[in-house]
XYZ file of C-alpha atoms in Angstrom:
442
model
C 178.743 33.138 75.401
C 179.329 32.074 71.886
C 180.951 29.217 70.656
C 181.982 28.498 67.279
C 184.302 25.876 65.639
C 186.375 26.292 62.116
C 187.625 22.762 61.065
C 190.907 23.364 59.493
C 191.031 19.667 57.886
C 190.037 16.615 58.993
C 192.539 15.944 61.778
C 192.542 19.889 63.103
C 190.041 22.715 64.288
C 189.906 25.873 66.036
C 187.465 26.431 68.488
C 186.459 30.083 69.698
C 184.903 30.991 73.011
C 183.458 34.489 73.245
C 182.693 35.631 76.489
C 180.335 38.852 77.439
C 180.095 40.740 80.481
C 176.665 39.304 81.040
C 178.270 35.838 81.434
C 180.415 36.543 84.516
C 178.948 40.070 85.803
C 176.805 38.533 88.183
C 179.382 36.023 89.654
C 182.347 38.575 90.166
C 179.775 40.600 91.930
C 178.521 38.055 94.581
C 181.741 36.921 95.128
C 183.312 40.787 95.814
C 180.423 41.064 97.934
C 181.301 38.264 100.116
C 184.679 39.543 100.387
C 183.340 42.879 101.540
C 181.421 41.110 104.548
C 184.832 39.449 105.647
C 187.184 41.986 104.576
C 189.982 42.975 106.957
C 191.150 46.320 106.121
C 192.715 48.836 108.751
C 190.780 51.751 109.067
C 187.322 49.875 108.050
C 185.056 47.782 110.452
C 184.427 44.220 109.209
C 181.649 44.527 106.479
C 181.867 48.226 106.174
C 184.767 48.549 103.431
C 183.518 50.699 100.263
C 182.902 48.358 97.847
C 184.983 50.484 95.433
C 188.413 49.831 97.403
C 187.144 45.807 97.306
C 187.009 46.267 93.757
C 190.176 48.127 93.374
C 192.122 45.457 95.822
C 190.632 42.202 94.384
C 188.321 42.782 91.575
C 190.834 41.902 88.532
C 192.247 38.685 90.377
C 188.248 37.587 90.867
C 187.499 38.580 87.337
C 190.228 36.334 85.874
C 189.641 33.682 88.114
C 186.074 33.660 87.153
C 186.312 34.099 83.440
C 189.126 30.899 83.409
C 186.464 29.072 85.173
C 183.621 29.573 82.772
C 186.147 29.143 80.047
C 186.949 25.929 80.981
C 183.770 24.923 81.748
C 182.146 25.753 78.358
C 185.040 24.232 76.390
C 184.149 20.870 78.167
C 180.463 21.271 77.658
C 181.069 21.912 74.236
C 183.272 19.255 73.628
C 180.996 16.487 75.236
C 177.923 17.964 73.597
C 179.322 18.055 69.814
C 180.838 14.478 70.529
C 184.200 15.638 69.487
C 186.925 13.080 70.143
C 189.751 14.826 70.498
C 193.734 13.834 70.940
C 195.584 15.163 73.670
C 194.067 18.414 75.355
C 193.053 21.822 73.615
C 195.852 24.064 73.366
C 195.007 27.634 73.694
C 196.395 29.724 71.173
C 198.842 32.340 71.414
C 197.466 35.893 71.452
C 198.122 39.576 72.639
C 198.201 40.415 76.084
C 194.167 40.198 77.400
C 192.731 43.742 78.287
C 191.180 42.476 81.257
C 189.306 46.226 81.591
C 187.225 45.174 78.259
C 183.815 43.741 78.862
C 183.944 40.831 75.973
C 187.064 38.452 75.831
C 187.546 35.870 73.131
C 189.893 32.927 73.309
C 190.824 30.236 70.577
C 191.928 27.132 71.130
C 193.405 24.340 68.906
C 191.975 20.852 68.916
C 193.779 17.819 67.457
C 190.715 15.633 66.183
C 190.834 11.503 66.294
C 190.981 9.906 62.659
C 187.962 8.168 60.970
C 189.181 4.741 60.328
C 187.909 1.222 59.882
C 189.714 -1.997 61.250
C 190.017 -5.403 59.718
C 190.929 -8.321 62.133
C 191.254 -10.498 59.341
C 193.661 -10.290 57.541
C 195.345 -12.223 54.385
C 198.536 -13.613 56.130
C 198.179 -16.255 59.042
C 199.102 -15.167 62.379
C 200.412 -18.033 64.106
C 198.671 -19.302 67.460
C 201.374 -21.595 69.549
C 199.956 -24.632 71.410
C 203.170 -24.961 73.773
C 202.911 -28.626 75.128
C 204.989 -30.298 77.814
C 206.860 -33.363 76.291
C 208.328 -36.155 77.839
C 211.717 -34.953 77.843
C 210.597 -31.591 79.637
C 208.775 -34.008 82.288
C 211.358 -36.314 82.823
C 213.841 -33.324 83.461
C 211.238 -31.542 85.741
C 210.870 -35.048 87.485
C 214.633 -35.434 88.219
C 214.863 -31.918 89.264
C 212.325 -32.752 92.254
C 214.069 -35.648 92.725
C 217.615 -33.858 93.286
C 215.889 -31.229 95.272
C 214.276 -33.814 97.763
C 217.340 -36.462 97.633
C 220.015 -36.577 100.076
C 223.384 -35.178 99.926
C 226.081 -37.615 99.765
C 229.773 -36.432 100.283
C 232.651 -37.095 97.665
C 236.279 -37.069 97.533
C 236.400 -36.000 94.113
C 234.426 -33.945 91.737
C 232.546 -35.611 88.928
C 229.907 -34.180 86.141
C 226.988 -34.343 88.658
C 228.917 -33.142 91.750
C 227.837 -30.097 94.135
C 230.632 -28.114 94.738
C 230.994 -25.605 97.980
C 233.768 -23.126 97.662
C 235.160 -19.680 97.704
C 235.661 -16.880 94.804
C 238.696 -14.574 95.584
C 240.185 -11.870 93.956
C 242.059 -9.129 96.197
C 241.675 -6.679 93.545
C 237.831 -6.544 93.366
C 237.786 -7.239 97.163
C 235.880 -10.540 96.205
C 235.251 -13.181 99.199
C 232.129 -15.134 98.054
C 231.020 -18.976 99.274
C 228.425 -20.516 96.995
C 227.295 -23.682 96.028
C 227.527 -24.694 92.387
C 226.910 -27.272 89.780
C 229.004 -27.223 86.576
C 226.222 -27.384 84.097
C 226.224 -23.589 85.278
C 229.024 -22.351 83.370
C 229.568 -21.666 79.793
C 231.991 -23.487 78.352
C 232.929 -27.079 78.734
C 236.470 -26.208 78.996
C 235.452 -24.705 82.328
C 233.742 -27.788 83.637
C 236.618 -29.954 83.029
C 239.014 -28.162 85.173
C 236.685 -29.049 87.957
C 236.690 -32.843 87.192
C 238.853 -34.860 89.481
C 239.470 -32.027 91.906
C 239.454 -32.208 95.632
C 238.410 -30.732 98.723
C 241.092 -27.546 99.337
C 242.042 -27.525 95.695
C 242.192 -23.814 93.720
C 240.776 -23.430 90.558
C 241.908 -19.868 88.574
C 238.928 -18.985 86.445
C 238.453 -16.143 83.916
C 235.525 -14.099 84.436
C 235.204 -13.116 81.026
C 232.692 -15.728 79.171
C 232.340 -17.730 82.697
C 228.500 -17.819 82.462
C 225.814 -17.191 79.767
C 224.183 -14.479 82.035
C 225.674 -11.557 83.911
C 223.058 -12.461 86.964
C 225.220 -15.680 87.439
C 228.263 -13.626 87.524
C 226.790 -11.094 90.189
C 225.672 -14.398 92.296
C 229.007 -15.798 91.899
C 231.234 -12.926 92.812
C 228.337 -11.059 95.043
C 228.896 -7.579 92.760
C 226.437 -5.274 91.342
C 225.227 -5.565 87.670
C 227.265 -2.512 86.615
C 230.573 -4.021 88.377
C 230.118 -7.457 86.256
C 229.263 -6.025 83.062
C 232.437 -6.763 80.847
C 234.413 -7.874 83.761
C 237.476 -9.236 82.457
C 239.740 -10.464 85.399
C 241.211 -13.492 87.247
C 239.573 -15.336 89.895
C 240.288 -18.194 92.457
C 237.586 -20.496 93.547
C 238.746 -22.751 96.559
C 236.710 -26.194 96.815
C 235.766 -26.814 100.508
C 233.183 -29.407 99.885
C 231.739 -31.636 97.477
C 228.644 -33.701 97.410
C 226.396 -35.554 95.466
C 222.681 -35.193 95.572
C 221.380 -38.720 95.847
C 217.876 -38.953 93.863
C 214.598 -39.156 95.953
C 212.450 -42.095 95.967
C 209.507 -42.061 93.612
C 207.359 -42.772 96.593
C 203.968 -41.839 98.181
C 205.664 -39.931 100.876
C 207.203 -37.682 97.847
C 204.173 -37.474 96.481
C 202.589 -36.088 99.597
C 205.096 -33.800 99.941
C 204.768 -32.375 96.216
C 200.990 -32.358 95.895
C 199.195 -32.901 99.278
C 198.168 -36.324 101.033
C 196.695 -38.685 98.436
C 196.070 -35.980 95.913
C 198.765 -38.323 93.546
C 199.306 -41.891 94.071
C 201.503 -42.849 90.949
C 204.264 -41.700 89.114
C 201.817 -41.745 85.859
C 199.608 -39.304 87.961
C 202.765 -37.052 88.551
C 203.690 -37.027 85.288
C 199.885 -35.811 84.158
C 200.021 -33.420 87.078
C 203.242 -31.594 86.119
C 202.247 -31.700 82.112
C 198.724 -30.255 83.212
C 200.763 -27.240 85.224
C 203.411 -26.701 83.139
C 200.733 -26.598 80.032
C 198.677 -23.777 82.016
C 201.682 -21.811 82.401
C 202.841 -22.173 78.691
C 199.346 -21.358 77.580
C 199.406 -18.047 79.428
C 203.219 -17.225 77.250
C 201.535 -18.472 74.286
C 198.348 -16.268 74.623
C 200.641 -13.128 75.305
C 202.963 -13.500 72.429
C 199.272 -14.221 70.280
C 198.260 -10.613 71.534
C 201.859 -9.131 70.682
C 201.477 -10.561 67.213
C 197.947 -9.395 66.633
C 198.749 -5.858 68.139
C 201.750 -5.752 65.779
C 199.789 -6.824 62.591
C 196.917 -4.265 63.352
C 199.275 -1.471 64.024
C 201.019 -2.145 60.667
C 198.206 -2.638 58.655
C 195.132 -0.245 60.175
C 196.199 3.128 58.206
C 195.287 6.451 58.836
C 196.524 9.722 59.761
C 197.213 11.658 62.960
C 197.519 15.394 63.703
C 201.185 14.793 64.085
C 201.998 18.719 64.589
C 199.502 19.269 67.127
C 200.238 16.250 69.380
C 204.069 17.431 68.924
C 202.849 20.699 70.262
C 200.678 19.133 72.882
C 203.626 16.814 74.530
C 205.507 20.104 75.285
C 203.579 20.832 78.128
C 201.794 17.594 78.821
C 204.105 16.311 80.907
C 205.102 17.371 84.568
C 207.996 19.289 83.024
C 208.000 21.757 80.018
C 210.042 20.006 77.087
C 211.407 21.785 74.316
C 210.292 21.503 70.629
C 213.037 18.958 69.695
C 212.397 16.733 72.628
C 208.677 16.907 71.754
C 208.848 15.643 68.386
C 211.384 12.689 69.807
C 208.835 11.824 72.469
C 206.197 12.036 69.456
C 208.182 9.411 67.513
C 208.865 7.196 70.330
C 204.751 7.154 71.445
C 203.302 7.132 68.044
C 202.474 3.267 67.620
C 201.581 3.092 71.265
C 199.057 6.029 70.363
C 197.810 4.294 67.066
C 197.144 0.995 68.822
C 195.341 2.737 71.829
C 192.805 4.160 68.820
C 192.559 1.126 67.467
C 191.513 -0.742 70.702
C 189.289 1.899 71.331
C 187.338 0.611 67.954
C 187.590 -2.824 68.918
C 186.132 -2.216 71.969
C 183.237 -0.461 71.100
C 182.649 -2.777 67.802
C 182.735 -5.801 69.877
C 180.832 -4.709 72.886
C 183.862 -5.393 75.130
C 182.704 -4.387 78.820
C 184.338 -4.804 81.918
C 182.200 -4.404 85.002
C 183.351 -3.854 88.753
C 181.796 -7.251 89.324
C 184.796 -8.505 86.717
C 187.346 -6.544 88.365
C 186.391 -8.199 92.075
C 186.153 -11.799 90.890
C 189.676 -11.468 89.162
C 191.091 -9.580 92.117
C 189.587 -12.503 94.522
C 191.028 -15.182 91.985
C 194.580 -13.410 92.087
C 194.164 -13.453 96.030
C 193.115 -16.854 96.347
C 196.481 -18.098 94.214
C 198.852 -16.106 96.432
C 197.222 -17.469 99.601
C 197.628 -20.889 98.017
C 201.273 -20.820 97.757
C 201.232 -20.013 101.327
C 199.327 -22.868 101.796
C 196.101 -21.280 102.781
C 193.913 -23.587 100.407
C 190.190 -22.416 101.510
C 189.772 -18.879 102.561
C 186.298 -17.738 103.257
C 184.510 -15.577 100.840
C 184.666 -12.426 103.683
C 188.394 -12.771 103.594
C 188.895 -12.782 100.025
C 186.005 -9.817 99.929
C 187.957 -7.962 102.310
C 191.258 -8.427 101.024
C 189.842 -7.547 97.636
C 188.368 -4.266 98.735
C 191.765 -3.105 100.094
C 193.603 -3.808 96.964
C 191.211 -2.112 94.966
C 191.026 0.773 96.956
C 194.243 1.596 95.118
C 193.289 3.308 92.019
C 196.283 2.197 90.006
C 195.818 -1.548 90.693
C 192.054 -1.419 89.805
C 193.114 0.350 86.752
C 195.873 -2.259 85.907
C 193.407 -5.272 86.488
C 190.788 -3.428 84.167
C 193.295 -3.081 81.529
C 194.195 -6.677 82.065
C 190.457 -8.005 81.984
C 190.139 -5.640 78.395
C 193.203 -7.454 77.029
C 191.721 -10.837 77.705
C 188.740 -10.081 76.175
C 189.961 -8.501 73.151
C 192.415 -11.510 73.105
C 189.098 -13.769 73.123
C 187.749 -11.456 69.918
C 191.251 -12.156 68.165
C 190.983 -15.995 68.419
C 187.483 -15.886 67.117
C 187.926 -13.541 64.293
C 191.523 -13.012 63.384
C 193.163 -15.302 60.493
C 195.001 -18.013 62.671
C 196.952 -21.034 62.083
C 197.647 -23.212 64.625
C 201.290 -24.638 65.721
C 201.503 -27.197 68.309
C 205.536 -27.528 69.474
C 207.618 -28.277 72.720
C 208.296 -25.502 75.073
C 212.060 -26.151 73.845
C 211.307 -25.761 70.488
C 209.136 -22.505 70.974
C 211.803 -20.815 72.687
C 214.146 -21.492 70.003
C 211.845 -20.356 67.282
C 210.249 -17.187 69.201
C 213.227 -15.844 70.779
C 216.351 -17.569 68.969
C 217.351 -20.249 71.325
C 218.398 -17.598 73.822
């Protein structure tokens, strides 16, 4: 067997594999001999079928199978030994119909090669690293929500701005008949809320669904309709009030503290505020880290320049999926995935240059921490090591889940690299201002 490579350019190559008779003949002969021992052909005793008949019946199929196995093994071995960093998979070049009666065979494969490039994490322009804080306004609002949640409902005769109103939405055309409890701050416009002020049980408020809520999900809940049904919906609905209540705020006392955080854990309002601030800022840190990871990723893709074997990859995509696609579809697919592919190559370079490693112990420990957090939500605060090990083993037996956790850990380790080496500018702001700045006050 002989394997040669011709580099078309820096990103494309053709590998030629020449297979001679001596490379496969012994293997083919052995398989046919084994077939002869077990072949069940009418007119012959088992094991006494003439070899010529066995070859005539099975010879070509065995030859094709063995040559293909030999070809794939040789190609994989060659790519490994030559340390070729290929993109996609080798593509067999179109050739004339193969003469399987010949003694020698030649096969050619196109290769797409990964480009050579350098990654510079630290750029001239600083990337914002957000430090999101829970300010007094947010903490006050959270405490008030807690007091409302644990407070008592007091019946009212008429609706005011803070009422909890139970009633039924109806519309004959759309067959809407849904009872809900709502607060006036859910509505999009002040004009809608004003329609309710002063209303009594039994009153009917007529509403237009268009612009009733900021979010279609609120309209789905209100009318008990699907997303497609409420999207762009512009009809008139009636809301018949059946009950009006006001929620009396719960006292900020030890009984409430124990319900929230466990007996004796928190003993004063200042400690409650500190606990709320701590828990909120842990969540904010995760959101800020994800924003930083996205921004650095975007920066690296935009500022790390290299070419790709686009023509090869487009051709490869035609047969890479579960179903073949045509050239136009492959071109569209390549254009959609090019940025992702670029970052995969950049990420691989950064993992290698910064010695980023994720061990099986890392994955297992991360899985156990996730499980502990989930168990804590259901009141199981002190699971044993054996419980955690057993559950983690079941979780990690799912290869997709194990891969997801591994990728998550790689991202965390790369984030630490970015925090250490990138040109970052720390910006401290409240969560409300973070949302306004990053998401446009949505």
